[in-house]
Amino acid sequence: MTESPPGDEQRSQLVRRHFHEPFSPEGMKDLLSVVRHSRLSPGEAVVRQGASDDDLFLVLSGKVQVRIELPAGGAVTVDEVGPGGVVGEMALLTGNARSATVTALEQVDYAQLARGDFERLAAKHPDALNEFLRRIVPRLRRSQMIQALIALFGELDAEALADLEKELEWVRLRGGETLFSEGDHGHDVYIVVNGRLRACVTGGEGRTRVLEEVGRGAAVGELALLTGEPRAATIVAVRDTDLLKLARSSFDALLDRHPRAMMQIARAAAMRLRRSVRQASRPAAPNAFALIPAGPGVPLGAFARRLADALRGHGTVLELGSADVDRLLAKRGISQCADHDVIHESIVAWLSAQEREHRFLVLQADSEWTPWTRRVLRQADRVLVVGRAGDDAAPGRIESGATEMGVTSRRELVLLQADDCPQPSGTFAWLTSRTLGAHHHVRLGRDDDIARLARRLAGSAVGFVMGGGGARGFAHIGMLRALAEAGIPVDLVGGTSIGALIAASHARGITIDRFYELARFFASRKKLLDRTLPITSLMAGRKVSALYQQLFGELRIEDLWTPLFVVSSGLSRAHPITHDTGSVWRAVRASTAIPAIFPPLLADDGEVLIDGGVMNNMPLDVMRERCEGGVVIGLNPMPTNDKMKEYHFGPSLTGWEALKGRFRLFGSRTRAPSILGSVMRATEINSANRMRQPPFRDLADLLIEPALGDYPILAFDRYEPIIDIGYQSAREAIATWRVGATAPR
C-alpha cells in the first residue's frame, strides 16, 4: 500500500532530516531554496544508465530500484532505496554518465538538486561538502565492489549478490606491500576492485621474473583455492590497491547455493593456467599515468595535453591536475588535503570512479612535492618521469620522494627533445642514475613522436622482430617496404645476426634505397671478407667492423628515435645477451660474429660475444616482454626444416676429396657441405627447434616465413629475388592477417 504523498512541510522536514548535519541553519535555508520537488509513477525511471544528466535525487516517500544493465545483455539489481535515501550522487560528484538505471517500484516523491546549484552551495558551505563527501564514500565503495563482481561473475541475481557481499572482506594494500609470497600456504581468493597487482616468481640464480600485472576486475589466488597447492607466485601491490577477499570456507558455502557464479572463478583459474602453459599472456594495459617533472622548468602541462590528445585515439581520457580536481569537486585546495584528512578517502574513491569511467587517467603532478603529488604517485599504474634533454640528469626532488615512498609502479623516462633535434645524445647519463622500464625520446611538435609514445603506453605498440639467416635475412628489407606501404608503424625493432644489422639500420633511419646499397655491398665478398690464419677464425673481421663503424659511427642504442635491441650469445656463461644500450656498431658486430667465421667480440665485463643465432635466433620472447600488450610481428628467414641436399661422403673426408667433388674432378662423386654453410646452419639448429614449438610461435601476432629454401645461406649475391620474396610474402601475410579485428590499420 502506497503512503500518502508528503506535503511541502513534510518534504522540507525530510530534506532537513537528511542534510541537517552537513548544513548549518543558513546552509539549510540555501539548500531548500534550490531543491525542486517531483513525483514518479510506478515503473517510471528517474535515472537511466548512460545518460549524461547529473542531478542528485533524495527519495522523500516510496521506493526505487537500482539496476545495472550488462554489456552482454541482462541486468543486475544492486539496490533498493527508500525514504531518506539518495540516488544520483555519483554523477553529481564526478560529472560522469549514469552508471545505473533507477526506477520507481511504487509512487515516489523526491527532491532534486542540480549540479550547478550543488557547486554553488559547496563553495559557500565548504564544511557541508566535506561531510557530504565523507557520507558517500560507503556508496562509492559499494558501487566499485559491485562493478568488480559483475566484471568477474557476469550477471548475478539479487540473492547471489547479497550472499556474496556478506562473505567478502575488504583488504587494502599500500603500493609495494606483498599480498602473499610464492610458496605460502593459503586458500583465499582476492578480487581487485581498484589498483594494480604484480605477479612475480623466483627463477634461476635467485632472479625475480615478472609474470604479469593485473588490474580492476581480476582475481588472484584462485589456483591455490581450487587445488590446495602452495601459492605459485608472489603478489605485490604496484600501487595503492583495494581488494575483496573471499575465504575458502565462504567459497565452499557459496558454491552450494550459487554454483553458476562460483564456477566463474574456476573458469578464470583454468584460463590463467592455460595462458601460463602457452606462455603468450598479455599484461593488463595501465590505466592511470602519473606525470612528474625530472627538474625545474619542465613543460609538464604542455606535455600532458599532447599525451592526452594522443591517447584519445585508444580510448576515453581524463587529464587531471590539482587545479582540475579543485574545480571538479567545487572546493579550492581540496586536492591538497593530507592523507589523514577526513576527505582523503573521498578523493581516492572519486579518482577510482574516474578511472572506471575512462580508459586512461593522465595525472599531472605539481611542480613541487605536495600532497597532490604524493596522491598522484600512489594512484598511478605507471610513472612517467618527464625531463628536458640537456638539463641536469640527476633525479630531482619528486623522483627522490617517490623512491622514499616505496613507489613500485613501473617508471619510464620521457626525454623532451627540441623540435629541430636531428639525433638525441647524452641519454646514458639519464639512464645510469635510474631504474627504468623504458625510455622515450619525444619532440612536442612532432605528432609521430607523440603517437608512438601513446601506442606504447596504451599497449598498442607494434614491435618487429628480425631473425638471423645469412643472405636469407635480406627478406627483412622487403618486409619493411610492405609494412610501410600498409601504413603499419614500427614502434620497436629487435633482431639477431643479419636481423640485428637490418633492425639497427632501420632504427638509424636508413631508407629502402639505401638498404639495396647495403645488400650490394654484402654481395661483394672482397669488400666483406678478409681471410687470416685460421687460429681464432677464418676472417680477421676488420672489413666487417669498418663497415659497421661507417654505417653507425659513434651512435648509441639509447639515443635512437626508434627503440632497438639486438641479441648476441655469451660464450663464457652460455646465455643470450640483449643489447639495448651502448655502441650500435659494437652490438651489431657481436650479434653477427658467426663462430669460426668472424672473431668474437670481447665485452667490457670480459664476456666473449658471438653470433646471437647460437642462443636466440628469433627473439620473439624479448620483443613480447618489451612490447607488452601490443602487436609483435616477426619474419623468420631461416626455415625450420632446411632443404635436403644429396650428399655423398664417408666417415672421413679430406679437404682434397671435398675439393675434387665440388669441381667434379677426376670423376669424383663426393658431395659434402661447405664449412661456412655447416657452421652457419649449426648456429641456428637450437633456434630452429625452438621455432617448431607452438608456445614460442604464439608469442608473435603475425609470423611471416618466406619460402627461401632454394637460396643458400651464403647467397648474398642473390639479394634482389630474396628481398622480393620477403616483400611478396609480407604483403600476403598482412592482407590475410588484417581480416582479423586486432590488426593495426
XYZ file of C-alpha atoms in Angstrom:
745
model
C 0.000 0.000 0.000
C 1.484 3.346 -1.091
C 1.881 6.043 1.527
C 0.128 9.386 1.066
C 2.457 11.856 -0.625
C 4.047 14.312 1.798
C 3.114 17.972 1.816
C 5.557 20.850 1.442
C 6.314 20.973 5.159
C 6.873 17.216 5.317
C 9.194 17.441 2.309
C 11.185 20.178 3.989
C 11.434 18.091 7.143
C 12.719 15.088 5.147
C 15.349 17.232 3.456
C 16.368 18.628 6.859
C 16.498 15.134 8.350
C 18.988 14.009 5.719
C 21.118 17.132 5.438
C 20.873 18.735 8.894
C 24.393 17.605 9.855
C 26.193 18.820 6.734
C 24.388 22.144 6.585
C 24.144 24.958 9.122
C 20.738 26.615 9.534
C 21.799 29.221 6.975
C 23.009 26.483 4.640
C 19.761 24.558 5.055
C 17.862 27.673 4.041
C 20.022 27.999 0.931
C 19.513 24.295 0.148
C 15.717 24.439 0.467
C 15.656 27.437 -1.855
C 17.147 25.452 -4.761
C 15.778 21.883 -4.417
C 12.820 21.001 -6.637
C 10.091 18.505 -5.760
C 8.774 15.924 -8.237
C 6.789 12.685 -8.356
C 7.232 9.329 -10.166
C 4.634 6.757 -11.114
C 5.390 3.021 -10.661
C 7.745 1.807 -13.412
C 8.901 5.302 -14.349
C 12.666 5.927 -14.431
C 14.234 8.911 -12.741
C 17.767 7.976 -13.915
C 18.812 5.969 -16.983
C 22.169 4.217 -17.322
C 24.463 6.040 -19.748
C 22.567 9.346 -19.562
C 24.653 12.494 -19.204
C 22.427 14.380 -16.718
C 23.990 14.935 -13.307
C 21.309 15.940 -10.775
C 21.024 14.433 -7.286
C 17.737 12.912 -6.057
C 16.567 12.488 -2.449
C 13.755 9.955 -2.009
C 11.077 11.518 0.201
C 8.492 8.725 0.036
C 8.095 5.424 -1.789
C 10.866 3.116 -3.043
C 13.110 2.953 -6.129
C 15.084 0.079 -7.635
C 18.709 0.453 -8.865
C 19.730 -1.849 -11.748
C 22.913 -2.125 -13.790
C 22.472 -3.215 -17.389
C 25.223 -5.576 -18.584
C 27.041 -5.100 -21.911
C 26.253 -8.685 -22.932
C 22.560 -8.273 -22.105
C 20.536 -8.722 -18.956
C 20.702 -6.609 -15.820
C 21.590 -6.918 -12.145
C 19.542 -5.380 -9.326
C 22.079 -3.849 -6.963
C 19.957 -1.844 -4.531
C 16.536 -0.642 -3.392
C 16.305 2.857 -1.899
C 13.510 4.128 0.346
C 12.643 7.414 2.135
C 15.735 9.408 3.135
C 17.901 7.601 0.597
C 19.916 9.374 -2.107
C 20.455 8.346 -5.746
C 22.470 10.059 -8.440
C 25.169 11.404 -6.147
C 27.883 9.650 -8.202
C 27.135 11.582 -11.390
C 26.670 14.809 -9.434
C 30.079 14.407 -7.855
C 32.002 13.023 -10.837
C 30.156 14.501 -13.794
C 30.315 11.085 -15.495
C 27.469 9.330 -17.275
C 24.944 7.485 -15.112
C 26.214 4.068 -14.055
C 22.764 2.531 -13.360
C 19.049 2.853 -14.116
C 16.804 3.908 -11.203
C 13.093 3.036 -11.499
C 10.157 3.650 -9.175
C 8.753 0.458 -7.624
C 5.718 2.407 -6.398
C 4.649 6.035 -6.389
C 7.676 8.076 -5.355
C 8.112 11.679 -4.253
C 11.620 13.069 -4.412
C 13.666 16.250 -4.079
C 16.014 17.147 -6.948
C 19.241 19.153 -6.755
C 21.027 20.345 -9.919
C 24.817 20.036 -10.099
C 25.275 23.753 -10.688
C 23.308 24.539 -7.508
C 25.308 21.899 -5.639
C 28.613 23.504 -6.681
C 27.439 26.946 -5.568
C 26.293 25.549 -2.230
C 29.590 23.698 -1.799
C 31.581 26.861 -2.459
C 29.504 28.788 0.084
C 29.396 25.989 2.690
C 32.685 24.003 2.384
C 32.180 22.128 5.665
C 28.926 20.752 4.294
C 30.774 19.498 1.214
C 33.349 17.709 3.374
C 30.613 15.926 5.293
C 28.763 15.059 2.095
C 31.930 13.538 0.624
C 32.513 11.535 3.802
C 28.970 10.164 3.720
C 29.046 8.969 0.131
C 32.314 7.013 0.476
C 30.464 3.809 1.506
C 28.189 4.204 -1.539
C 31.189 4.771 -3.801
C 32.961 1.715 -2.375
C 29.865 -0.453 -2.727
C 29.400 0.679 -6.319
C 33.023 -0.203 -7.048
C 32.574 -3.587 -5.389
C 29.507 -4.380 -7.478
C 31.250 -3.360 -10.690
C 34.176 -5.658 -9.834
C 31.868 -8.583 -9.016
C 29.934 -8.139 -12.246
C 33.196 -7.972 -14.220
C 34.258 -11.311 -12.735
C 30.981 -13.201 -12.339
C 28.794 -11.654 -15.025
C 25.064 -11.425 -14.392
C 24.123 -12.092 -10.777
C 20.675 -12.311 -9.268
C 19.890 -10.188 -6.224
C 20.138 -13.148 -3.840
C 23.569 -14.229 -5.092
C 24.842 -10.670 -4.922
C 23.570 -10.227 -1.365
C 25.146 -13.514 -0.254
C 28.457 -12.589 -1.852
C 28.505 -9.208 -0.142
C 28.074 -10.861 3.264
C 31.071 -13.138 2.725
C 33.515 -10.630 1.249
C 36.117 -8.785 3.295
C 37.772 -5.531 2.207
C 41.588 -5.573 2.118
C 43.719 -2.520 1.368
C 47.359 -2.710 0.283
C 49.727 0.219 0.029
C 51.929 0.368 -3.048
C 54.850 -2.031 -2.581
C 53.127 -4.245 0.008
C 53.047 -8.004 -0.525
C 49.707 -9.802 -0.538
C 51.271 -13.259 -0.345
C 54.557 -14.887 -1.331
C 55.489 -17.736 -3.611
C 55.295 -20.999 -1.674
C 52.943 -19.654 1.026
C 50.042 -21.821 2.086
C 46.685 -20.122 1.710
C 43.301 -20.794 0.182
C 41.734 -17.355 -0.124
C 40.972 -15.680 -3.431
C 41.261 -11.919 -3.906
C 39.359 -9.723 -6.369
C 40.893 -6.423 -7.472
C 38.426 -3.549 -7.020
C 40.864 -0.691 -7.611
C 44.581 -0.594 -8.251
C 47.081 -2.993 -9.751
C 48.932 -6.142 -8.679
C 52.159 -7.668 -9.974
C 52.783 -11.435 -10.026
C 56.449 -12.487 -9.727
C 58.345 -15.771 -9.477
C 61.909 -16.519 -8.464
C 63.913 -18.154 -11.226
C 67.426 -19.450 -11.559
C 70.198 -17.714 -9.648
C 67.563 -16.125 -7.417
C 66.480 -13.676 -10.113
C 62.896 -12.376 -9.942
C 60.798 -12.577 -13.102
C 57.545 -10.670 -13.569
C 54.801 -12.943 -14.872
C 52.066 -10.364 -15.358
C 50.305 -7.349 -13.958
C 46.542 -7.347 -13.405
C 44.064 -4.585 -12.702
C 40.443 -3.971 -11.788
C 38.116 -6.967 -12.021
C 40.870 -9.617 -11.970
C 41.131 -12.437 -9.432
C 44.364 -13.702 -7.863
C 44.950 -16.745 -5.685
C 42.202 -18.789 -7.273
C 44.540 -21.639 -8.240
C 45.513 -22.274 -4.613
C 41.854 -22.025 -3.613
C 40.882 -24.779 -6.050
C 43.913 -27.065 -5.815
C 45.104 -26.524 -2.249
C 48.679 -26.215 -3.524
C 51.092 -23.539 -2.250
C 50.977 -20.125 -3.872
C 52.557 -20.263 -7.324
C 53.747 -16.644 -7.348
C 54.411 -13.641 -5.155
C 51.749 -10.936 -5.464
C 52.803 -7.331 -4.807
C 50.726 -4.143 -4.998
C 52.033 -1.936 -7.787
C 50.076 0.996 -6.322
C 47.524 1.539 -3.555
C 45.055 -1.274 -4.173
C 41.626 -2.243 -2.791
C 40.767 -5.937 -2.784
C 37.848 -8.162 -1.870
C 38.882 -11.295 -0.001
C 36.821 -14.475 -0.347
C 37.835 -17.197 2.101
C 37.862 -20.868 1.146
C 35.107 -21.650 3.655
C 32.930 -18.893 2.196
C 33.622 -20.131 -1.321
C 32.502 -23.646 -0.398
C 29.312 -22.324 1.214
C 28.511 -20.129 -1.778
C 29.278 -22.965 -4.182
C 26.389 -24.937 -2.723
C 23.943 -22.033 -3.025
C 25.185 -20.343 -6.203
C 27.212 -22.867 -8.238
C 26.981 -20.938 -11.533
C 28.531 -17.789 -10.082
C 31.289 -19.623 -8.220
C 32.247 -21.673 -11.270
C 33.338 -18.431 -12.889
C 36.304 -18.406 -10.509
C 37.149 -21.934 -11.648
C 36.961 -20.839 -15.283
C 39.225 -17.866 -14.546
C 41.738 -20.218 -12.919
C 41.630 -22.548 -15.912
C 42.245 -19.661 -18.314
C 45.172 -18.426 -16.219
C 46.684 -21.930 -16.241
C 46.214 -22.192 -19.991
C 47.950 -18.857 -20.534
C 50.886 -19.920 -18.395
C 51.259 -23.118 -20.450
C 51.085 -21.248 -23.758
C 53.475 -18.557 -22.443
C 51.731 -15.894 -24.500
C 49.742 -13.975 -21.914
C 49.218 -10.279 -22.412
C 49.600 -7.950 -19.428
C 46.743 -5.683 -18.483
C 47.444 -2.293 -20.034
C 47.936 0.515 -17.495
C 45.045 2.906 -16.881
C 46.469 5.677 -14.703
C 49.675 7.547 -15.569
C 51.445 9.884 -13.168
C 53.455 12.617 -14.890
C 56.229 14.003 -12.703
C 58.912 16.554 -13.646
C 62.547 15.477 -13.586
C 63.529 19.003 -12.591
C 62.502 22.653 -12.722
C 61.304 24.232 -15.941
C 59.811 21.099 -17.486
C 56.708 21.996 -19.595
C 54.668 19.304 -17.878
C 51.283 20.843 -18.690
C 52.022 21.103 -22.419
C 53.266 17.521 -22.476
C 50.223 16.291 -20.525
C 47.863 17.903 -23.026
C 49.717 16.451 -26.017
C 49.793 12.991 -24.450
C 46.096 13.093 -23.502
C 45.160 14.087 -27.052
C 47.192 11.200 -28.499
C 45.770 8.671 -26.029
C 42.222 9.590 -27.098
C 42.862 7.565 -30.225
C 42.888 4.499 -27.952
C 40.009 5.310 -25.570
C 38.474 7.968 -23.363
C 40.924 10.137 -21.438
C 40.643 12.378 -18.385
C 43.548 14.732 -17.745
C 43.764 15.897 -14.137
C 46.000 18.326 -12.302
C 45.444 19.633 -8.806
C 43.574 22.709 -10.122
C 41.276 20.445 -12.166
C 40.364 18.437 -9.065
C 39.616 21.602 -7.108
C 37.361 22.796 -9.915
C 35.533 19.495 -10.421
C 34.949 18.972 -6.696
C 33.891 22.584 -6.258
C 36.342 23.381 -3.487
C 39.585 25.297 -3.796
C 42.527 23.429 -2.276
C 40.661 20.133 -1.801
C 43.259 18.303 -3.921
C 45.937 19.200 -1.346
C 44.234 17.601 1.659
C 46.556 15.417 3.728
C 46.325 11.619 3.840
C 44.828 11.720 7.334
C 42.193 14.290 6.355
C 38.576 13.120 6.550
C 38.039 13.743 2.836
C 41.174 11.926 1.627
C 39.222 8.689 1.226
C 36.550 10.556 -0.704
C 39.084 11.886 -3.188
C 40.673 8.447 -3.614
C 37.234 6.904 -4.175
C 36.414 9.708 -6.607
C 39.638 9.093 -8.548
C 38.807 5.390 -8.679
C 35.384 6.252 -10.074
C 37.051 8.384 -12.763
C 39.342 5.511 -13.608
C 36.383 3.218 -14.088
C 34.644 5.728 -16.354
C 37.681 6.482 -18.524
C 40.130 4.252 -20.345
C 43.035 6.437 -19.237
C 43.761 8.926 -16.468
C 46.628 11.355 -17.093
C 47.508 12.622 -13.607
C 49.789 15.645 -13.660
C 51.842 16.146 -10.512
C 52.603 19.587 -9.144
C 55.992 21.127 -9.823
C 56.804 20.756 -6.122
C 56.459 17.995 -3.517
C 52.820 18.408 -2.390
C 50.012 16.198 -1.025
C 48.543 16.062 -4.543
C 51.872 14.882 -5.952
C 52.020 12.159 -3.301
C 48.469 11.113 -4.113
C 49.205 11.001 -7.841
C 52.176 8.695 -7.262
C 50.143 6.369 -5.052
C 47.270 6.121 -7.563
C 49.303 5.509 -10.736
C 49.840 2.268 -12.620
C 52.837 3.828 -14.325
C 55.040 6.814 -13.542
C 56.400 8.929 -16.403
C 59.425 10.999 -15.426
C 59.470 13.921 -17.869
C 62.780 15.676 -18.405
C 64.342 18.052 -20.893
C 67.344 16.829 -22.859
C 70.335 18.943 -21.914
C 69.190 19.535 -18.323
C 70.869 18.054 -15.261
C 70.332 14.304 -15.497
C 70.343 13.695 -11.725
C 66.978 12.649 -10.205
C 65.006 15.592 -8.827
C 63.121 16.073 -5.566
C 59.905 14.434 -6.735
C 61.706 11.382 -8.128
C 63.622 11.004 -4.891
C 60.390 11.390 -2.933
C 58.768 8.631 -4.986
C 61.670 6.336 -4.174
C 61.498 7.191 -0.486
C 57.752 6.446 -0.524
C 58.495 2.989 -1.891
C 56.550 3.554 -5.125
C 56.777 0.316 -7.125
C 54.858 1.341 -10.231
C 56.894 0.855 -13.378
C 58.868 4.020 -14.029
C 59.651 5.282 -17.533
C 61.628 8.278 -18.720
C 60.348 10.725 -21.325
C 63.111 12.978 -22.647
C 61.755 16.069 -24.390
C 63.937 16.983 -27.357
C 63.954 20.207 -29.362
C 61.645 20.045 -32.372
C 64.631 20.515 -34.710
C 66.792 17.899 -32.943
C 68.236 15.567 -35.624
C 69.532 12.953 -33.190
C 69.293 12.625 -29.376
C 72.526 12.397 -27.398
C 73.660 12.035 -23.808
C 70.814 9.686 -22.847
C 73.089 7.277 -20.991
C 73.625 9.768 -18.167
C 69.855 9.804 -17.550
C 69.650 6.007 -17.508
C 72.548 5.234 -15.180
C 71.026 7.062 -12.207
C 67.580 5.464 -12.500
C 65.877 2.075 -12.599
C 63.576 2.317 -15.599
C 61.263 0.058 -17.535
C 61.768 2.064 -20.732
C 62.737 5.467 -22.062
C 61.251 7.570 -24.865
C 62.519 10.467 -26.969
C 59.770 12.955 -27.792
C 59.599 16.202 -29.744
C 56.451 18.015 -28.640
C 55.977 19.468 -32.090
C 56.130 16.072 -33.820
C 52.844 14.173 -33.985
C 54.606 10.914 -34.895
C 56.721 11.017 -31.711
C 53.665 11.589 -29.511
C 51.660 8.929 -31.365
C 54.432 6.356 -30.879
C 54.569 7.094 -27.151
C 50.772 6.838 -26.870
C 50.757 3.461 -28.633
C 53.368 2.108 -26.261
C 51.571 3.352 -23.161
C 48.198 2.101 -24.395
C 49.533 -1.407 -25.055
C 49.057 -0.936 -28.814
C 52.658 -0.638 -29.954
C 53.948 -2.592 -32.945
C 57.248 -4.406 -32.492
C 59.101 -6.057 -35.362
C 61.479 -8.988 -34.816
C 64.116 -9.833 -37.437
C 65.731 -13.246 -37.291
C 69.121 -14.454 -38.454
C 69.603 -16.444 -41.635
C 72.579 -15.213 -43.607
C 71.670 -13.935 -47.060
C 68.081 -15.012 -46.492
C 67.849 -12.177 -43.996
C 67.600 -9.714 -46.884
C 63.915 -10.690 -46.876
C 63.564 -8.257 -43.933
C 64.135 -5.370 -46.354
C 61.145 -6.457 -48.427
C 59.014 -6.778 -45.313
C 59.900 -3.275 -44.148
C 58.731 -1.997 -47.518
C 55.448 -3.935 -47.194
C 54.867 -2.566 -43.674
C 55.423 0.994 -44.858
C 53.035 0.560 -47.786
C 50.410 -0.913 -45.450
C 50.720 2.081 -43.132
C 51.721 -0.088 -40.169
C 54.049 1.821 -37.818
C 57.102 0.127 -36.362
C 57.451 1.314 -32.761
C 60.208 -1.050 -31.630
C 62.690 -3.215 -33.525
C 64.899 -6.064 -32.471
C 66.925 -8.718 -34.181
C 69.657 -11.284 -34.259
C 72.631 -11.716 -36.599
C 71.780 -10.200 -40.003
C 68.397 -9.342 -38.496
C 70.280 -7.234 -35.935
C 72.079 -5.383 -38.723
C 68.871 -4.571 -40.603
C 66.955 -3.729 -37.406
C 69.688 -1.311 -36.317
C 69.805 0.209 -39.797
C 66.043 0.755 -39.750
C 66.220 2.337 -36.289
C 69.048 4.510 -37.627
C 66.664 5.823 -40.287
C 68.178 4.160 -43.344
C 65.835 4.254 -46.354
C 64.786 1.305 -48.515
C 67.018 2.564 -51.370
C 69.999 2.658 -49.028
C 69.192 -0.888 -47.920
C 69.717 -2.030 -51.517
C 73.141 -0.379 -51.469
C 73.954 -2.251 -48.270
C 72.846 -5.525 -49.833
C 75.062 -4.878 -52.869
C 77.991 -4.290 -50.540
C 77.407 -7.684 -48.889
C 77.240 -9.311 -52.317
C 80.907 -8.463 -52.831
C 82.997 -10.910 -50.852
C 86.122 -8.847 -51.440
C 84.559 -5.928 -49.567
C 83.425 -8.079 -46.644
C 85.847 -10.977 -46.166
C 89.473 -10.695 -45.034
C 90.964 -14.146 -44.641
C 93.560 -14.716 -41.978
C 95.494 -17.534 -40.345
C 92.603 -19.737 -39.047
C 93.543 -19.854 -35.379
C 90.582 -17.931 -33.886
C 88.519 -17.535 -37.042
C 88.715 -17.749 -40.810
C 88.305 -13.972 -41.154
C 90.094 -11.157 -39.366
C 86.887 -9.113 -39.066
C 88.495 -5.762 -39.959
C 86.363 -5.172 -43.039
C 83.037 -6.013 -41.427
C 83.924 -3.896 -38.379
C 84.859 -0.974 -40.624
C 81.544 -1.328 -42.465
C 79.561 -1.163 -39.219
C 81.590 1.792 -37.964
C 80.982 3.624 -41.229
C 77.262 2.789 -41.077
C 76.605 3.740 -37.451
C 79.543 5.901 -36.379
C 79.563 6.600 -32.643
C 75.770 6.347 -32.348
C 74.496 4.688 -29.164
C 71.428 2.443 -28.942
C 69.768 4.513 -26.201
C 69.980 7.635 -28.408
C 67.909 6.188 -31.272
C 64.441 7.607 -32.001
C 63.097 4.083 -32.535
C 63.834 1.748 -29.582
C 66.179 -1.091 -30.574
C 67.590 -4.259 -29.084
C 69.936 -6.806 -30.613
C 70.858 -10.233 -29.295
C 74.284 -11.863 -29.057
C 75.432 -15.022 -27.274
C 77.769 -15.091 -24.287
C 80.295 -17.842 -24.961
C 81.739 -17.917 -21.444
C 78.488 -18.019 -19.442
C 76.392 -19.728 -22.141
C 73.463 -17.313 -22.099
C 71.844 -14.875 -24.545
C 72.695 -11.210 -24.085
C 70.293 -8.420 -25.012
C 71.969 -5.165 -26.018
C 69.750 -2.102 -25.508
C 72.399 0.435 -24.521
C 75.879 1.161 -25.735
C 77.553 1.421 -29.123
C 75.313 0.392 -32.020
C 78.121 -0.850 -34.215
C 79.661 -2.976 -31.465
C 76.311 -4.558 -30.613
C 75.681 -5.417 -34.266
C 79.253 -6.678 -34.638
C 78.752 -9.006 -31.654
C 75.405 -10.281 -32.919
C 76.887 -11.148 -36.340
C 80.085 -12.823 -35.073
C 79.471 -16.195 -36.716
C 81.544 -18.787 -34.807
C 84.717 -19.813 -36.645
C 83.972 -17.363 -39.477
C 84.390 -13.996 -37.731
C 86.289 -13.422 -34.487
C 84.192 -12.924 -31.354
C 83.878 -9.548 -29.659
C 85.156 -9.005 -26.147
C 82.672 -7.204 -23.884
C 83.660 -4.695 -21.203
C 82.972 -7.294 -18.488
C 85.224 -9.856 -20.161
C 82.421 -11.914 -21.715
C 83.185 -13.359 -25.150
C 80.358 -12.435 -27.511
C 79.428 -14.443 -30.593
C 76.513 -14.597 -33.040
C 73.118 -14.269 -31.335
C 71.737 -17.073 -33.504
C 73.551 -19.600 -31.316
C 71.237 -18.856 -28.382
C 68.206 -16.984 -29.742
C 67.955 -16.584 -33.492
C 64.375 -15.273 -33.419
C 63.952 -13.208 -30.215
C 60.157 -13.117 -30.117
C 60.273 -13.568 -26.348
C 62.376 -10.451 -25.830
C 60.060 -8.373 -28.002
C 56.894 -9.728 -26.355
C 58.168 -8.586 -22.974
C 59.077 -5.115 -24.260
C 56.017 -4.674 -26.440
C 53.753 -5.636 -23.514
C 50.168 -5.964 -24.771
C 50.976 -4.668 -28.250
C 51.434 -6.369 -31.601
C 54.531 -8.458 -32.327
C 55.358 -9.081 -35.983
C 58.220 -11.393 -36.834
C 59.911 -12.518 -40.021
C 61.794 -15.781 -39.762
C 64.134 -16.115 -42.759
C 65.518 -19.444 -41.602
C 63.272 -22.435 -42.410
C 62.791 -24.796 -39.504
C 63.481 -27.633 -41.946
C 66.185 -26.636 -44.425
C 66.097 -28.014 -47.939
C 67.551 -31.511 -48.073
C 70.551 -31.875 -50.366
C 72.003 -35.075 -51.724
C 75.449 -35.629 -50.233
C 77.962 -38.425 -50.738
C 80.901 -38.764 -48.354
C 82.300 -41.294 -45.928
C 83.224 -41.308 -42.245
C 86.471 -39.499 -43.062
C 86.895 -36.689 -45.529
C 89.938 -34.713 -46.561
C 89.837 -31.231 -47.940
C 91.296 -32.513 -51.230
C 88.476 -35.029 -51.617
C 85.874 -32.373 -50.931
C 87.558 -30.024 -53.427
C 87.617 -32.684 -56.158
C 83.967 -33.432 -55.515
C 82.965 -29.791 -55.651
C 84.563 -29.294 -59.075
C 83.820 -32.859 -60.244
C 87.480 -33.551 -60.918
C 88.634 -37.000 -61.979
C 85.059 -38.315 -61.858
C 84.729 -37.774 -58.113
C 81.207 -38.399 -56.689
C 81.977 -36.776 -53.328
C 79.419 -34.192 -52.277
C 79.826 -32.528 -48.853
C 78.526 -29.356 -47.202
C 80.879 -26.391 -47.073
C 82.480 -25.404 -43.807
C 80.789 -21.998 -43.959
C 77.361 -23.491 -44.634
C 77.745 -26.090 -41.895
C 78.875 -23.587 -39.290
C 76.113 -21.111 -40.102
C 73.411 -23.775 -40.079
C 74.824 -25.262 -36.856
C 74.482 -21.911 -35.103
C 70.750 -21.917 -35.858
C 69.785 -25.510 -35.051
C 68.799 -24.644 -31.477
C 66.609 -21.748 -32.616
C 65.139 -23.771 -35.493
C 63.977 -26.341 -32.956
C 62.587 -23.541 -30.789
C 60.600 -22.185 -33.726
C 58.821 -25.535 -34.025
C 57.296 -25.127 -30.563
C 53.709 -23.710 -30.690
C 54.041 -21.774 -27.384
C 57.061 -19.908 -28.743
C 55.459 -19.242 -32.118
C 52.372 -17.916 -30.326
C 54.450 -15.054 -28.953
C 54.044 -13.423 -32.363
C 50.734 -11.966 -33.509
C 51.933 -12.247 -37.108
C 54.753 -14.596 -38.071
C 55.986 -14.338 -41.658
C 58.062 -17.240 -43.001
C 59.024 -16.682 -46.647
C 59.793 -19.684 -48.826
C 63.564 -19.241 -49.037
C 64.710 -22.861 -49.093
C 66.072 -22.524 -52.625
C 68.540 -19.840 -51.528
C 71.725 -20.919 -49.739
C 72.636 -19.142 -46.533
C 75.649 -17.540 -48.221
C 73.879 -16.464 -51.442
C 74.452 -12.774 -50.740
C 74.733 -12.066 -54.477
C 71.065 -13.076 -54.905
C 69.741 -10.312 -52.699
C 67.244 -8.935 -55.234
C 64.991 -12.019 -55.503
C 65.310 -12.622 -51.732
C 64.132 -9.056 -50.997
C 61.254 -9.501 -53.440
C 60.174 -12.797 -51.832
C 60.192 -11.085 -48.434
C 58.076 -8.251 -49.856
C 55.506 -10.504 -51.527
C 55.273 -12.860 -48.530
C 54.771 -9.932 -46.159
C 52.104 -8.325 -48.359
C 50.103 -11.544 -48.495
C 50.510 -12.250 -44.772
C 49.485 -8.712 -43.786
C 46.429 -8.806 -46.061
C 45.284 -12.118 -44.575
C 46.016 -11.001 -41.028
C 44.133 -7.763 -41.428
C 40.936 -9.692 -41.893
C 41.126 -10.115 -38.113
C 39.959 -7.331 -35.821
C 43.246 -6.960 -33.939
C 45.474 -5.908 -36.813
C 46.573 -2.260 -36.730
C 45.339 -0.155 -39.642
